[in-house]
CSV table of C-alpha atoms and ligand atoms in Angstrom, one decimal:
chain,number,residue,atom,x,y,z
A,624,MET,CA,-38.2,53.0,-35.3
A,625,ALA,CA,-40.9,51.1,-33.4
A,626,GLU,CA,-44.4,51.4,-34.9
A,627,ARG,CA,-46.9,52.7,-32.4
A,628,ILE,CA,-50.2,50.8,-32.8
A,629,LEU,CA,-52.0,51.7,-29.6
A,630,GLU,CA,-52.0,54.9,-27.5
A,631,MET,CA,-54.2,55.8,-24.5
A,632,LYS,CA,-54.0,59.2,-22.9
A,633,ASN,CA,-55.6,60.0,-19.5
A,634,LEU,CA,-58.3,57.4,-20.3
A,635,VAL,CA,-61.1,57.3,-17.8
A,636,LYS,CA,-64.0,54.9,-17.6
A,637,THR,CA,-66.9,55.4,-15.2
A,638,TYR,CA,-70.0,53.4,-14.7
A,639,VAL,CA,-73.2,55.0,-13.4
A,640,MET,CA,-75.3,52.9,-11.0
A,641,GLY,CA,-78.4,54.8,-9.9
A,642,ASP,CA,-77.0,58.2,-8.8
A,643,GLU,CA,-73.6,56.7,-7.8
A,644,GLU,CA,-70.7,57.2,-10.3
A,645,GLN,CA,-68.0,54.6,-10.0
A,646,VAL,CA,-64.6,55.5,-11.6
A,647,VAL,CA,-63.2,52.1,-12.7
A,648,LEU,CA,-60.3,53.3,-14.9
A,649,LYS,CA,-58.6,56.4,-13.4
A,650,GLY,CA,-56.6,58.1,-16.1
A,651,ILE,CA,-54.7,55.3,-17.9
A,652,ASN,CA,-51.7,56.1,-20.0
A,653,LEU,CA,-50.5,53.3,-22.2
A,654,GLU,CA,-48.5,52.9,-25.4
A,655,ILE,CA,-48.0,49.6,-27.3
A,656,ASN,CA,-45.7,49.2,-30.3
A,657,ARG,CA,-46.0,46.6,-33.0
A,658,GLY,CA,-44.3,43.3,-31.8
A,659,ASP,CA,-44.9,43.9,-28.1
A,660,PHE,CA,-46.1,41.1,-25.9
A,661,LEU,CA,-47.7,43.0,-23.1
A,662,SER,CA,-49.1,41.3,-20.0
A,663,VAL,CA,-51.7,43.3,-18.0
A,664,LEU,CA,-51.5,42.0,-14.4
A,665,GLY,CA,-54.0,42.8,-11.7
A,666,PRO,CA,-56.2,41.4,-9.0
A,667,SER,CA,-59.9,40.8,-9.3
A,668,GLY,CA,-62.0,43.9,-9.6
A,669,SER,CA,-59.0,46.1,-10.6
A,670,GLY,CA,-60.4,47.0,-14.0
A,671,LYS,CA,-58.8,44.4,-16.3
A,672,SER,CA,-61.9,43.4,-18.2
A,673,THR,CA,-63.0,47.0,-18.4
A,674,LEU,CA,-59.6,47.8,-20.0
A,675,MET,CA,-59.8,44.8,-22.3
A,676,ASN,CA,-63.2,45.8,-23.5
A,677,ILE,CA,-61.9,49.2,-24.4
A,678,ILE,CA,-58.8,47.9,-26.1
A,679,GLY,CA,-61.0,45.5,-28.0
A,680,CYS,CA,-63.5,48.2,-29.1
A,681,LEU,CA,-66.3,46.4,-27.3
A,682,ASP,CA,-66.7,49.6,-25.2
A,683,VAL,CA,-65.5,53.2,-25.4
A,684,PRO,CA,-63.8,55.4,-22.8
A,685,THR,CA,-65.8,58.0,-20.8
A,686,ARG,CA,-63.0,60.6,-21.1
A,687,GLY,CA,-59.5,60.7,-22.5
A,688,THR,CA,-58.3,59.4,-25.8
A,689,TYR,CA,-57.7,55.9,-27.3
A,690,TYR,CA,-56.0,55.6,-30.7
A,691,LEU,CA,-55.8,52.2,-32.4
A,692,SER,CA,-53.8,52.0,-35.6
A,693,GLY,CA,-53.9,55.8,-35.7
A,694,GLU,CA,-57.7,55.9,-35.5
A,695,LEU,CA,-59.5,57.7,-32.7
A,696,ILE,CA,-61.8,55.1,-31.0
A,697,ARG,CA,-64.8,57.0,-29.6
A,698,ASP,CA,-68.5,56.6,-29.2
A,699,LEU,CA,-69.2,55.3,-32.8
A,700,PRO,CA,-72.2,53.4,-34.0
A,701,GLU,CA,-71.9,49.7,-33.1
A,702,VAL,CA,-71.5,48.7,-36.8
A,703,SER,CA,-68.5,50.9,-37.1
A,704,LEU,CA,-66.9,49.5,-33.9
A,705,SER,CA,-67.6,46.0,-35.1
A,706,HIS,CA,-65.8,46.7,-38.4
A,707,ILE,CA,-62.8,48.0,-36.5
A,708,ARG,CA,-62.8,45.0,-34.2
A,709,ASN,CA,-63.0,42.5,-37.1
A,710,ARG,CA,-60.0,44.2,-38.8
A,711,GLU,CA,-57.8,45.0,-35.8
A,712,ILE,CA,-58.4,42.5,-33.0
A,713,GLY,CA,-58.1,38.8,-32.6
A,714,PHE,CA,-59.9,37.8,-29.3
A,715,ILE,CA,-58.9,34.8,-27.2
A,716,PHE,CA,-61.0,34.0,-24.1
A,717,GLN,CA,-60.6,31.9,-21.0
A,718,GLN,CA,-63.5,29.7,-22.1
A,719,PHE,CA,-62.5,29.4,-25.7
A,720,GLN,CA,-66.0,30.6,-27.0
A,721,LEU,CA,-66.1,28.1,-29.9
A,722,LEU,CA,-69.4,27.2,-31.6
A,723,PRO,CA,-70.1,23.7,-30.5
A,724,ARG,CA,-71.8,22.5,-33.7
A,725,LEU,CA,-69.1,23.6,-36.0
A,726,SER,CA,-65.8,21.8,-36.8
A,727,ALA,CA,-62.5,23.3,-35.8
A,728,GLN,CA,-62.0,24.4,-39.3
A,729,LYS,CA,-65.5,26.1,-39.6
A,730,ASN,CA,-64.9,27.8,-36.3
A,731,VAL,CA,-61.7,29.3,-37.7
A,732,GLU,CA,-63.4,30.3,-40.9
A,733,LEU,CA,-66.1,32.4,-39.2
A,734,PRO,CA,-64.3,35.7,-38.9
A,735,LEU,CA,-63.3,35.4,-42.5
A,736,ILE,CA,-67.0,35.1,-43.4
A,737,TYR,CA,-67.7,38.4,-41.6
A,738,ALA,CA,-64.7,39.8,-43.4
A,739,GLY,CA,-66.2,38.8,-46.8
A,740,VAL,CA,-63.5,36.3,-47.8
A,741,SER,CA,-64.4,33.7,-50.5
A,742,GLU,CA,-65.0,30.1,-49.5
A,743,LYS,CA,-62.0,28.8,-51.3
A,744,VAL,CA,-59.6,31.3,-49.6
A,745,ARG,CA,-61.3,30.7,-46.2
A,746,HIS,CA,-60.7,27.0,-46.6
A,747,GLN,CA,-57.0,27.5,-47.5
A,748,ARG,CA,-56.3,30.0,-44.8
A,749,SER,CA,-58.1,28.1,-42.0
A,750,ALA,CA,-56.3,24.9,-42.9
A,751,HIS,CA,-52.9,26.7,-43.0
A,752,ILE,CA,-53.4,28.4,-39.6
A,753,LEU,CA,-54.7,25.2,-38.0
A,754,GLU,CA,-51.6,23.4,-39.2
A,755,ARG,CA,-49.5,26.3,-37.7
A,756,VAL,CA,-51.1,25.7,-34.2
A,757,GLY,CA,-50.5,21.9,-34.5
A,758,LEU,CA,-54.0,20.8,-35.3
A,759,ALA,CA,-53.6,19.5,-38.9
A,760,GLU,CA,-55.1,16.2,-37.8
A,761,LYS,CA,-58.1,17.7,-35.9
A,762,MET,CA,-59.6,20.1,-38.4
A,763,LYS,CA,-62.9,18.1,-38.8
A,764,ASN,CA,-63.4,17.6,-35.1
A,765,ARG,CA,-66.0,19.5,-33.2
A,766,PRO,CA,-65.0,21.3,-30.0
A,767,ASN,CA,-66.3,18.5,-27.7
A,768,GLN,CA,-64.1,16.1,-29.5
A,769,LEU,CA,-61.0,18.1,-28.6
A,770,SER,CA,-59.1,18.6,-25.3
A,771,GLY,CA,-59.1,21.9,-23.5
A,772,GLY,CA,-55.6,22.8,-24.9
A,773,GLN,CA,-56.7,21.8,-28.4
A,774,GLN,CA,-59.8,23.9,-28.1
A,775,GLN,CA,-57.7,26.9,-27.1
A,776,ARG,CA,-55.5,26.3,-30.1
A,777,VAL,CA,-58.5,26.4,-32.3
A,778,ALA,CA,-59.5,29.7,-30.6
A,779,ILE,CA,-56.0,31.0,-31.2
A,780,ALA,CA,-56.2,30.0,-34.9
A,781,ARG,CA,-59.5,31.8,-35.2
A,782,ALA,CA,-57.9,34.9,-33.7
A,783,LEU,CA,-54.9,34.7,-36.0
A,784,VAL,CA,-56.7,34.0,-39.3
A,785,THR,CA,-57.7,37.6,-40.0
A,786,GLU,CA,-54.2,38.7,-39.4
A,787,PRO,CA,-55.3,41.3,-36.8
A,788,THR,CA,-53.2,44.1,-35.5
A,789,ILE,CA,-53.4,42.8,-31.9
A,790,LEU,CA,-54.1,39.4,-30.4
A,791,LEU,CA,-56.1,40.2,-27.3
A,792,ALA,CA,-56.3,37.4,-24.7
A,793,ASP,CA,-58.2,37.4,-21.5
A,794,GLU,CA,-56.9,34.8,-19.0
A,795,PRO,CA,-56.1,32.4,-21.9
A,796,THR,CA,-54.7,29.7,-19.6
A,797,GLY,CA,-57.4,30.2,-16.9
A,798,ALA,CA,-59.4,27.1,-17.8
A,799,LEU,CA,-56.3,24.8,-18.5
A,800,ASP,CA,-54.2,22.6,-16.3
A,801,GLN,CA,-50.7,23.9,-15.6
A,802,GLN,CA,-48.9,21.8,-18.2
A,803,THR,CA,-51.4,22.6,-21.0
A,804,GLY,CA,-51.2,26.3,-19.9
A,805,HIS,CA,-47.4,26.2,-20.4
A,806,GLN,CA,-47.9,24.8,-23.9
A,807,ILE,CA,-50.3,27.6,-24.8
A,808,MET,CA,-47.8,30.1,-23.4
A,809,ASP,CA,-45.0,28.5,-25.5
A,810,LEU,CA,-47.2,29.0,-28.6
A,811,PHE,CA,-47.8,32.7,-27.6
A,812,LYS,CA,-44.0,33.1,-27.3
A,813,GLU,CA,-43.5,31.6,-30.7
A,814,LEU,CA,-46.1,34.0,-32.2
A,815,HIS,CA,-44.4,36.9,-30.4
A,816,ALA,CA,-41.0,35.8,-31.9
A,817,GLU,CA,-42.7,35.8,-35.3
A,818,GLY,CA,-43.6,39.5,-34.8
A,819,LYS,CA,-47.2,39.2,-33.6
A,820,THR,CA,-48.4,41.9,-31.1
A,821,ILE,CA,-50.1,40.3,-28.1
A,822,VAL,CA,-51.9,41.8,-25.1
A,823,MET,CA,-52.6,39.3,-22.4
A,824,ILE,CA,-54.8,40.0,-19.4
A,825,THR,CA,-54.1,37.9,-16.3
A,826,HIS,CA,-54.3,37.9,-12.5
A,827,ASP,CA,-51.4,35.3,-12.3
A,828,ALA,CA,-47.9,36.8,-11.9
A,829,GLU,CA,-46.3,33.6,-13.3
A,830,VAL,CA,-48.4,33.7,-16.4
A,831,ALA,CA,-47.6,37.4,-16.8
A,832,LYS,CA,-43.9,36.7,-16.9
A,833,ASN,CA,-44.3,35.2,-20.4
A,834,GLY,CA,-44.8,38.7,-21.7
A,835,SER,CA,-42.0,41.0,-22.9
A,836,ARG,CA,-43.6,43.8,-20.9
A,837,ILE,CA,-45.7,43.8,-17.8
A,838,VAL,CA,-48.1,46.5,-16.7
A,839,ARG,CA,-49.9,46.3,-13.4
A,840,ILE,CA,-53.4,47.6,-12.8
A,841,VAL,CA,-54.5,48.2,-9.2
A,842,ASP,CA,-57.8,49.9,-8.4
A,843,GLY,CA,-58.1,51.4,-11.9
A,844,ASN,CA,-54.5,52.8,-12.0
A,845,LEU,CA,-51.9,51.4,-14.4
A,846,SER,CA,-48.2,51.3,-13.9
A,847,GLU,CA,-45.4,49.7,-15.9
A,848,GLY,CA,-43.4,47.0,-14.2
A,849,VAL,CA,-40.1,45.4,-15.1
A,850,TYR,CA,-39.1,44.6,-18.7
A,851,ASN,CA,-38.2,40.9,-19.2
A,852,ALA,CA,-37.0,41.3,-22.8
B,51,LIG,N1,-71.1,47.3,-16.6
B,51,LIG,C1,-70.7,47.6,-15.4
B,51,LIG,N2,-71.5,48.5,-14.6
B,51,LIG,C2,-71.1,48.9,-13.4
B,51,LIG,N3,-69.9,48.5,-12.8
B,51,LIG,C3,-69.1,47.7,-13.5
B,51,LIG,C4,-69.4,47.2,-14.8
B,51,LIG,N4,-68.4,46.4,-15.2
B,51,LIG,C5,-67.5,46.4,-14.3
B,51,LIG,N5,-67.9,47.2,-13.2
B,51,LIG,C6,-67.1,47.5,-12.0
B,51,LIG,O1,-65.8,47.8,-12.4
B,51,LIG,C7,-64.8,47.3,-11.5
B,51,LIG,C8,-63.8,46.6,-12.3
B,51,LIG,O2,-64.4,45.5,-12.9
B,51,LIG,P1,-63.6,44.5,-14.0
B,51,LIG,O3,-64.6,43.5,-14.5
B,51,LIG,O4,-62.9,45.4,-15.0
B,51,LIG,O5,-62.5,43.9,-13.1
B,51,LIG,P2,-61.4,42.7,-13.4
B,51,LIG,O6,-60.1,43.2,-13.0
B,51,LIG,O7,-61.6,42.2,-14.8
B,51,LIG,O8,-61.8,41.6,-12.3
B,51,LIG,P3,-61.7,39.9,-12.5
B,51,LIG,O9,-60.3,39.6,-12.3
B,51,LIG,O10,-62.6,39.5,-11.3
B,51,LIG,O11,-62.3,39.6,-13.8
B,51,LIG,C9,-65.6,46.4,-10.5
B,51,LIG,O12,-65.7,47.1,-9.3
B,51,LIG,C10,-66.9,46.2,-11.2
B,51,LIG,O13,-67.9,46.0,-10.2
B,52,LIG,MG1,-62.3,40.3,-15.6
């Protein structure tokens, strides 16, 4: 039996601008099981980042329900949402979002500091995961001493190190040349084969094809496309 880790029912997100209300997500229904590699494909302005912010517990729905690991995600105090984020979500961004003054290894250790892990264990786990993404030789380098692809590998290691329920990636190849982008997608596919659950947001249909499932979002409406695997 597949283990359901995410469920959205009739999820609506509206933004109020003055006295205008804009409905950005228009009743999203989505289910994700452990081990899925889901691509969310959609054009600019369709609501991808809005959906990603809700999946990542950076924002909450206006109406409808969102369950993550069985827990109802609603308008909770920021400190509660940040605990859920730290435990459940590994974020990967287009622009890597590494801290420039810290080594690759220290960047990867950061989420473990927030999670209260001891220095010794942080050191071991960050080294292990950096090896896993092919950066054993670069752990002491700062981000500006790394290529774009290497920086994204550090960001992926940082996302993996807490063993989150979902790896959540927003345009992870958007800042990379095509060949480097392919290498990062190969790494995602390996992680998927190891059983990781990945949600990847992209506007690029070729990139989306790396997923095992594709959903399309157009003007705030989501529909499931073809299954690749
Ligand atoms: N904080 C906000 N307040 C008001 N409107 C917003 C807010 N954030 C997003 N929107 C609106 O919601 C719609 C969807 O935006 P969103 O950022 O989710 O699109 P996107 O699919 O991520 O686009 P892109 O591919 O350009 O990043 C847009 O019309 C945008 O103007
Ligand atoms: Mg966006």
